[in-house]
mmCIF file of C-alpha atoms and ligand atoms in Angstrom:
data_model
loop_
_atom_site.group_PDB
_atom_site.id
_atom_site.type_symbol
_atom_site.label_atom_id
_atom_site.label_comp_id
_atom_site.label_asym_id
_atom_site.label_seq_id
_atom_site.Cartn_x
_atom_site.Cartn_y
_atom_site.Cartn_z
ATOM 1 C CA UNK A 1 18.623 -2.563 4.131
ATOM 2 C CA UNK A 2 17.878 0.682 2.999
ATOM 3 C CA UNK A 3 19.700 1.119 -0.222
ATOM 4 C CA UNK A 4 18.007 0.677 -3.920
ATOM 5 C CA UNK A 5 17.885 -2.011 -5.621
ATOM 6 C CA UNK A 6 17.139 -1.688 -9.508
ATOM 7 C CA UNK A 7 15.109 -5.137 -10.058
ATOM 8 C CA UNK A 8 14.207 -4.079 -14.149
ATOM 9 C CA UNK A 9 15.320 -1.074 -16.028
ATOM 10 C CA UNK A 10 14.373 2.091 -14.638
ATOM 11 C CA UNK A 11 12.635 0.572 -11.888
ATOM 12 C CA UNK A 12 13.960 0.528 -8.302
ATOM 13 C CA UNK A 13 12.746 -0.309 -4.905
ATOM 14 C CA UNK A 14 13.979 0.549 -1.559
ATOM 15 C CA UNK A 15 12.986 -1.396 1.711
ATOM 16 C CA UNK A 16 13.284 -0.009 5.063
ATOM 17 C CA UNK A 17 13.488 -1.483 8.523
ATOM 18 C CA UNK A 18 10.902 0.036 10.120
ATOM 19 C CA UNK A 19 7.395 -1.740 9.381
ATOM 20 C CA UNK A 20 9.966 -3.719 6.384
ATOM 21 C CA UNK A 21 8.183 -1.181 4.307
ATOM 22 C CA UNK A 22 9.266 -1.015 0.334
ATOM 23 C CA UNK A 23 8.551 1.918 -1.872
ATOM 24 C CA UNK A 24 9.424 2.387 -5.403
ATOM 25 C CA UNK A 25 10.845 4.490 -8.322
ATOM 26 C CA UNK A 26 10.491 4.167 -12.047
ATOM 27 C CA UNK A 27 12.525 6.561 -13.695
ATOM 28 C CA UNK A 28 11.526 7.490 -17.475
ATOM 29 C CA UNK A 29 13.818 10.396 -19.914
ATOM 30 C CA UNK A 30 12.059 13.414 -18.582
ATOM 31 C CA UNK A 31 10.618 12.238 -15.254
ATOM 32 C CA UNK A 32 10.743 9.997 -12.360
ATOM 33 C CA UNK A 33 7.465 8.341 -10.417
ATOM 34 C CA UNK A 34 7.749 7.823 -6.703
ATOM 35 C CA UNK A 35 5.784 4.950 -5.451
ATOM 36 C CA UNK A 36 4.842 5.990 -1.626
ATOM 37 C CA UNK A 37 6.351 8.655 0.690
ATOM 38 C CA UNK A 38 6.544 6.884 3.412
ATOM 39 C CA UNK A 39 5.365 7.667 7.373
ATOM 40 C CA UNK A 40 6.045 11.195 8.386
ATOM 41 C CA UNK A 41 7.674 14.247 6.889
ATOM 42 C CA UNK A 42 11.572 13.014 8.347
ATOM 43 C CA UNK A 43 11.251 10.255 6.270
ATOM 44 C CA UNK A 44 10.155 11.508 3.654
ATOM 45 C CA UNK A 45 12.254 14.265 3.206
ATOM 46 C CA UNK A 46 15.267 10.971 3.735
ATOM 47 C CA UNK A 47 13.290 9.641 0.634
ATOM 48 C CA UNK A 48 13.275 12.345 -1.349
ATOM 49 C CA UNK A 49 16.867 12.786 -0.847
ATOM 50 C CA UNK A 50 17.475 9.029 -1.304
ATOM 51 C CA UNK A 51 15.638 9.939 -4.662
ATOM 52 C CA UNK A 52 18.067 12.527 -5.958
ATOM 53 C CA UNK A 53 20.853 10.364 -5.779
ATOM 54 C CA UNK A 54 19.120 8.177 -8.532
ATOM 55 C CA UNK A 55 18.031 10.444 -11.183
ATOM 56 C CA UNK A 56 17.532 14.753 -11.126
ATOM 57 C CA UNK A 57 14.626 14.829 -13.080
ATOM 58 C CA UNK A 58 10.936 16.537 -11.842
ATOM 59 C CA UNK A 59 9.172 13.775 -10.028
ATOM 60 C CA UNK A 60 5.391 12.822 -9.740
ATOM 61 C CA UNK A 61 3.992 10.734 -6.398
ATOM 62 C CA UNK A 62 1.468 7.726 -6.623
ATOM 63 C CA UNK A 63 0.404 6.567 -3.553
ATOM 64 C CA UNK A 64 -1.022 2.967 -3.360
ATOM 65 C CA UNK A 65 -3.486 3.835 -0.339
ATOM 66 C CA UNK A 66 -4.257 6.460 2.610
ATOM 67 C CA UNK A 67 -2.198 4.413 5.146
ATOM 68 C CA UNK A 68 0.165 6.545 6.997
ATOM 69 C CA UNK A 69 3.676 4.441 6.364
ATOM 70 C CA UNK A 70 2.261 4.681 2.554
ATOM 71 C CA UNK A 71 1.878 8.083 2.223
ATOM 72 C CA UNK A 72 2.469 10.846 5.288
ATOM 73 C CA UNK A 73 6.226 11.635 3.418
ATOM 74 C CA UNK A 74 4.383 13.402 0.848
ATOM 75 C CA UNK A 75 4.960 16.859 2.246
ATOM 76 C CA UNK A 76 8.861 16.365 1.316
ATOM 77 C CA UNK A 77 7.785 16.057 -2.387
ATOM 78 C CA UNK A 78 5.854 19.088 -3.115
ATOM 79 C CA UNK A 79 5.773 20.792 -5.131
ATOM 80 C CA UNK A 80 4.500 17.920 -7.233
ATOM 81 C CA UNK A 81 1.535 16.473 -8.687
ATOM 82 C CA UNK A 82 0.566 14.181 -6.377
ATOM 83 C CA UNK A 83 -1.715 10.675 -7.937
ATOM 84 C CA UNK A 84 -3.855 7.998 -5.673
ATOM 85 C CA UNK A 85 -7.519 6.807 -6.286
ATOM 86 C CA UNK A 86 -10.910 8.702 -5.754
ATOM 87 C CA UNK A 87 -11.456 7.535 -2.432
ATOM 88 C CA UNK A 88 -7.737 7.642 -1.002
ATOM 89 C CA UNK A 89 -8.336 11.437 -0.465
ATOM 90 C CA UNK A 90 -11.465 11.051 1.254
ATOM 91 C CA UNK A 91 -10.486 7.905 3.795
ATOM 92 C CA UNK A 92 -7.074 10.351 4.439
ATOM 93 C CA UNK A 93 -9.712 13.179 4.875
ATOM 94 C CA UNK A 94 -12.048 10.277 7.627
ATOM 95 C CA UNK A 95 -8.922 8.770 9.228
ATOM 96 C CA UNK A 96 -5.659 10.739 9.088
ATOM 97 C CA UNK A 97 -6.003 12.114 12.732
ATOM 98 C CA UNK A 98 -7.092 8.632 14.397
ATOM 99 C CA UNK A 99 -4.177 7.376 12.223
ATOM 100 C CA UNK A 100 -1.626 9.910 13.586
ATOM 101 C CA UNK A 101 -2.849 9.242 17.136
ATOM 102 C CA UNK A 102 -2.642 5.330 17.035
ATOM 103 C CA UNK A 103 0.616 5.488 15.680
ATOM 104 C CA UNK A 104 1.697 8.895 17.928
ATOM 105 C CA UNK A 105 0.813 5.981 20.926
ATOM 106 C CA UNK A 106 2.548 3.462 19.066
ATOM 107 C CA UNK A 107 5.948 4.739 18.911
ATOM 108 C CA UNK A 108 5.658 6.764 22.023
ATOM 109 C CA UNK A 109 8.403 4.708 24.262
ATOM 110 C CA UNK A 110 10.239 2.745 21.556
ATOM 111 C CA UNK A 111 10.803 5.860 19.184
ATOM 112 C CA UNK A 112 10.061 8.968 20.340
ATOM 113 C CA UNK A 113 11.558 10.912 17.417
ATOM 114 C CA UNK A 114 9.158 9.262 15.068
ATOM 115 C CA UNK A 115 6.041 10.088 17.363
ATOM 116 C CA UNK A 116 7.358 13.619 17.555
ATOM 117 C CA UNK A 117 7.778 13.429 13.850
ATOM 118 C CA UNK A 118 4.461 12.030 13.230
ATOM 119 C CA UNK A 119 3.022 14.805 15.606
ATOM 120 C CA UNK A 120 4.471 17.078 13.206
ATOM 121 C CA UNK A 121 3.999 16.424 9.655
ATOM 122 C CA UNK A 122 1.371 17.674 7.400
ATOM 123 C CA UNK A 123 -0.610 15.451 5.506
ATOM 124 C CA UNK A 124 -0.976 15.966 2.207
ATOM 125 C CA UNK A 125 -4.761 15.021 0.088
ATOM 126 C CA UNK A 126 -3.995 13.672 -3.062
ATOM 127 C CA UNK A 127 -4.691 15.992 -5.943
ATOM 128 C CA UNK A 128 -4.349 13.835 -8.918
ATOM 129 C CA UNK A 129 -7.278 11.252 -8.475
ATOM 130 C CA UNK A 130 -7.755 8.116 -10.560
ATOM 131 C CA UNK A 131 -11.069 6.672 -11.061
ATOM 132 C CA UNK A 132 -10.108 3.310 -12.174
ATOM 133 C CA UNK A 133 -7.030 4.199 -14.448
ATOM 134 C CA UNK A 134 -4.426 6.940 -15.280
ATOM 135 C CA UNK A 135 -1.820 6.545 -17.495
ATOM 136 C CA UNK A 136 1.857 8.550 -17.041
ATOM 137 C CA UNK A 137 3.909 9.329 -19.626
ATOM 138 C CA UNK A 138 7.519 9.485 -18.070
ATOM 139 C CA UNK A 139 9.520 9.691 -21.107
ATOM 140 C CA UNK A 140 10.257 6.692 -23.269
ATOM 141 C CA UNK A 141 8.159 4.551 -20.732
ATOM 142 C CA UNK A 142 4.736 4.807 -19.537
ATOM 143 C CA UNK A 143 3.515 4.103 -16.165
ATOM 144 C CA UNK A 144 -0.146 3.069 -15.815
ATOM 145 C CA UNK A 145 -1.925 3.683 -12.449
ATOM 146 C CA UNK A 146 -4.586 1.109 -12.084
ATOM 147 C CA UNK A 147 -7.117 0.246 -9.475
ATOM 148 C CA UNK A 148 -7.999 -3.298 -9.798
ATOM 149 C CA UNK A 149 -10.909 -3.189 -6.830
ATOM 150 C CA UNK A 150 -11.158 -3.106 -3.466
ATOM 151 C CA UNK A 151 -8.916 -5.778 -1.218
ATOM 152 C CA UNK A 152 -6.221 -4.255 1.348
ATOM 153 C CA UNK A 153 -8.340 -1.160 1.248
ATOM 154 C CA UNK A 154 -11.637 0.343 -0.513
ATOM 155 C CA UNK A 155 -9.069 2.450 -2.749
ATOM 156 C CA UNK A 156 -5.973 -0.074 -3.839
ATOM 157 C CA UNK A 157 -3.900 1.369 -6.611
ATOM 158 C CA UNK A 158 -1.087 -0.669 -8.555
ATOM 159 C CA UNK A 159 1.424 0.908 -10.665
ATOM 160 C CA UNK A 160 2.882 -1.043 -13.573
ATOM 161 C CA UNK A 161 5.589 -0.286 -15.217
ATOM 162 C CA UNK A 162 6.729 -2.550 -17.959
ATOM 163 C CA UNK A 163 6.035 -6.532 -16.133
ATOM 164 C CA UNK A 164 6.601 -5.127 -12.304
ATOM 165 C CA UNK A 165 3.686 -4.459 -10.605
ATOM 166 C CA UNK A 166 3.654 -2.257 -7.527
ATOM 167 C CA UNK A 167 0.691 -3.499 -5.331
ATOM 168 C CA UNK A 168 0.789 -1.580 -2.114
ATOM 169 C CA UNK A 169 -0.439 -3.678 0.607
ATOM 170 C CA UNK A 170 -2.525 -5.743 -1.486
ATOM 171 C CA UNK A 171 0.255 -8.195 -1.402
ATOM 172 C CA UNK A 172 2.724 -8.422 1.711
ATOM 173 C CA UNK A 173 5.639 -10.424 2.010
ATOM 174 C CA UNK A 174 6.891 -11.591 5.162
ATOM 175 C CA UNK A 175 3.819 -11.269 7.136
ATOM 176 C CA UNK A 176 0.255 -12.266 6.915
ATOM 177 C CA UNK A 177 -1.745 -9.265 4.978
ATOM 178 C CA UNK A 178 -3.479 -7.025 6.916
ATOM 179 C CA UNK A 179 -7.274 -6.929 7.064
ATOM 180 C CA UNK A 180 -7.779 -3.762 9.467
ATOM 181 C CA UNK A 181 -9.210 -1.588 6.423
ATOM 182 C CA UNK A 182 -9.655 -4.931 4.396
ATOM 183 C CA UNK A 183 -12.717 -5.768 1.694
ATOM 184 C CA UNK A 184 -11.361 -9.492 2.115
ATOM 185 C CA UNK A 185 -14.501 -10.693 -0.134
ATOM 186 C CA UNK A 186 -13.079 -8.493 -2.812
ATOM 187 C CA UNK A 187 -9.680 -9.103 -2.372
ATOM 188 C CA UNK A 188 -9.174 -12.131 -3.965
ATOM 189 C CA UNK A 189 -11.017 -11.329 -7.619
ATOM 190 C CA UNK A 190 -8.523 -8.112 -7.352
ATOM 191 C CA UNK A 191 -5.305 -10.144 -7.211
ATOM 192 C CA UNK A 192 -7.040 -12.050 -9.793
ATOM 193 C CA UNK A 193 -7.627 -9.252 -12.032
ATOM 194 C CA UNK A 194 -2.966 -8.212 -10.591
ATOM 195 C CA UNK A 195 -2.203 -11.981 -12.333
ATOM 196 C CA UNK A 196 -3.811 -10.422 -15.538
ATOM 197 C CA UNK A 197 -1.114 -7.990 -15.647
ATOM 198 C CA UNK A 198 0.918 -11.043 -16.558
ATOM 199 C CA UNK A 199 3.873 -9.355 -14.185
ATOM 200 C CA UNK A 200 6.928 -10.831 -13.639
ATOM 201 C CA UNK A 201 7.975 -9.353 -10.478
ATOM 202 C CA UNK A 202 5.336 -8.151 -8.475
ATOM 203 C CA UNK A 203 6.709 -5.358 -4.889
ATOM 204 C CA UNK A 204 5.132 -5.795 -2.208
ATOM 205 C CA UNK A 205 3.760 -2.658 0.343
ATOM 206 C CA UNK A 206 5.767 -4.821 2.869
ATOM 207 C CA UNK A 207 8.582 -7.103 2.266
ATOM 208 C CA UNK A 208 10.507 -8.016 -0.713
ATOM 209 C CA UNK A 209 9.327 -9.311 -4.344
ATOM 210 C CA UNK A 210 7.839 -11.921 -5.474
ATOM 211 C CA UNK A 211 6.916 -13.767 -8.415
ATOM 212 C CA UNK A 212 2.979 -14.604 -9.292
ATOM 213 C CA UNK A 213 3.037 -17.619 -7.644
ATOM 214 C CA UNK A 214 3.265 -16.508 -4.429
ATOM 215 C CA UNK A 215 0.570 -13.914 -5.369
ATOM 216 C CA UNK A 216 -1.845 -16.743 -6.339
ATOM 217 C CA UNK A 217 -1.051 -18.690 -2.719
ATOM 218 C CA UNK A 218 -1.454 -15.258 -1.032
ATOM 219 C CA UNK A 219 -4.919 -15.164 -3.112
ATOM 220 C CA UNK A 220 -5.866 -18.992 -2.230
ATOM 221 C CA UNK A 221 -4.826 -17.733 1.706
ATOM 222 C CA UNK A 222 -7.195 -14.743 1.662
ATOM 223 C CA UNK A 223 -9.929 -17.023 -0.185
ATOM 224 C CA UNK A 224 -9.869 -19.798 2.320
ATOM 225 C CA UNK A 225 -9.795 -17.290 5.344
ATOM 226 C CA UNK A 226 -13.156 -15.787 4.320
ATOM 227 C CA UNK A 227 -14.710 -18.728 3.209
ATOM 228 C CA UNK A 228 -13.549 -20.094 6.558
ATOM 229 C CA UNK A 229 -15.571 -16.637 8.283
ATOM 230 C CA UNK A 230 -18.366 -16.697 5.877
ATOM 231 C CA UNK A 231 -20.851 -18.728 8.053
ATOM 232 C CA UNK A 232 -19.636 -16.106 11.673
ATOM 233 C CA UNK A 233 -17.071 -16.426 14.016
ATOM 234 C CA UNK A 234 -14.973 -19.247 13.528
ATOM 235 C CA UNK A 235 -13.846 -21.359 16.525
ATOM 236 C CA UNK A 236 -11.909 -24.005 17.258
ATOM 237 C CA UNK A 237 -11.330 -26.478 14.847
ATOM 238 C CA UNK A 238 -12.033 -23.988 11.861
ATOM 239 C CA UNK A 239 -9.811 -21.199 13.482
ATOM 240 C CA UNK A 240 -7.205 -24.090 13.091
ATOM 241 C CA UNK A 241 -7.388 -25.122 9.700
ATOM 242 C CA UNK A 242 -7.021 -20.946 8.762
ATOM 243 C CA UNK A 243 -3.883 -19.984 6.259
ATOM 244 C CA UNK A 244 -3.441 -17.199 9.535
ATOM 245 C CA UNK A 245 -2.343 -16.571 12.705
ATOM 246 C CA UNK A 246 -6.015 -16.215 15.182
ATOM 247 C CA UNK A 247 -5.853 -12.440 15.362
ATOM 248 C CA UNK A 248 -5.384 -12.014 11.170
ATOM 249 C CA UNK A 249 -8.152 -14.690 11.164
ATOM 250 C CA UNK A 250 -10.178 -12.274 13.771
ATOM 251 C CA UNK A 251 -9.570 -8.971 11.429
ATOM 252 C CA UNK A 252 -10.546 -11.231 8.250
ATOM 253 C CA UNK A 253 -14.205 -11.143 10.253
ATOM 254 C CA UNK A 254 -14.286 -8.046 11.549
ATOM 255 C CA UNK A 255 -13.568 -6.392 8.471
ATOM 256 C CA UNK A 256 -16.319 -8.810 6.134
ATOM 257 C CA UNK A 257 -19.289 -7.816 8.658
ATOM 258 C CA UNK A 258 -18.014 -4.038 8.687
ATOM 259 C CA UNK A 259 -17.493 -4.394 4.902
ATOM 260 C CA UNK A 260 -20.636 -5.271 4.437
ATOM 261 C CA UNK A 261 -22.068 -1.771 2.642
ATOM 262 C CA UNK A 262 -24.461 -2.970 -0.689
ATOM 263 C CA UNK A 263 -22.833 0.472 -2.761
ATOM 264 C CA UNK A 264 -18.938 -1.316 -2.447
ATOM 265 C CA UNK A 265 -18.132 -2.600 -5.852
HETATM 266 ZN ZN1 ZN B 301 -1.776 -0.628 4.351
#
């Protein structure tokens, strides 16, 4: 479960058990690009480790948004330039602490060691920020950083790299996407604009690849469930015929009538 797995040249992904998270590498001739950190500093520093066994070279860190499993590992990178959109730093800036404390509460019983861990790591603001695109030159290969609008988050970033796609949590695998942060009337024109990419193999946040089929059903999903919570709460019959499970259904409206700000675009 947690070795790599090279799915193009150069490019390589590594799942983990915990929260089935996947991150990614893409390894160019004079640098590597690290695609999340994962959750606290221990891991991190396991992924950085993990990262050395593929390739020496200096490394530079995209994260694809400010959610802790994403992106509290970063401290095990630095020194390093470290790349995510605009408005990652400032949501890590808002939330980091309730973060840490959910998740401190979380783990409390089942995993102690990751609590303490999470108790204990620094997070690290983004210093690198992307308006709406970056491009990296790695050596031989360019990664582009892209952020295709608002869905999972306000601050989604992709990273391409040849025809894979890494789209954070904009796409999940495995379970139903999550909507706690979620623009979900944006979300589907942004996996719109992801098919556009033309990718072949497009890694999930969560689970493992997939092809863009199962992006466009995951987009047809997300489109029904907020067409479904357009006209208020839905109930009974129309909490039935949603693609999701009631509580996803539930965070789909929750997150449209907090989403609701005239200056998101
Ligand atoms: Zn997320």
């Amino acid at each position: 479960m947690t070795g790599w797995r090279e799915i193009a040249d150069g490019v390589l992904i590594r799942r983990y058990a915990e929260l089935d998270l996947t991150v990614g590498l893409v390894v160019g001739a004079e640098q590597a690009l690290v695609v999340d950190t994962r959750g606290d500093h221990v891991q991190g520093a396991e992924l950085a480790a993990a990262v050395r066994q593929v390739t020496p070279l200096p490394w530079q860190i995209a994260i694809t948004h400010g959610h802790f499993d994403h992106c509290f590992g970063t401290a095990a990178f630095l020194p390093a330039p470290v790349w995510a959109h605009e408005r990652c730093a400032l949501h890590l800036r808002r939330t980091a602490e309730d973060q840490r404390a959910e998740w401190i509460e979380h783990y409390r019983h089942e995993a102690p060691e990751t609590a303490e861990a999470l108790r204990t790591t620094t997070v690290i603001s983004p210093d690198r920020l992307v308006g709406d695109r970056a491009e990296l030159d790695l050596g031989g290969r360019t990664a582009r950083l892209l952020h295709l609008g608002p869905g999972h988050t306000d601050h989604d970033l992709v990273v391409a790299a040849g025809d894979v796609v890494f789209a954070g949590d904009l796409v999940e695998q495995g379970a139903p996407p999550d909507f706690s942060d979620a623009r979900p009337e944006h979300w589907p024109s942004t996996l719109d604009n992801l098919l556009d990419l033309r990718p072949s193999v497009v890694v999930p946040g969560h689970g493992d690849p997939v092809g863009p089929d199962f992006v466009r059903s995951q987009r047809a999903e997300i489109a029904a469930a907020v067409e479904l919570c357009r006209a208020g709460p839905p109930e009974g019959d129309l909490l039935a015929r949603s693609p999701f499970p009631e509580a996803t259904t539930r965070a789909v409206l929750r997150s449209m009538n907090v989403g609701r700000f005239p200056d998101i675009h």
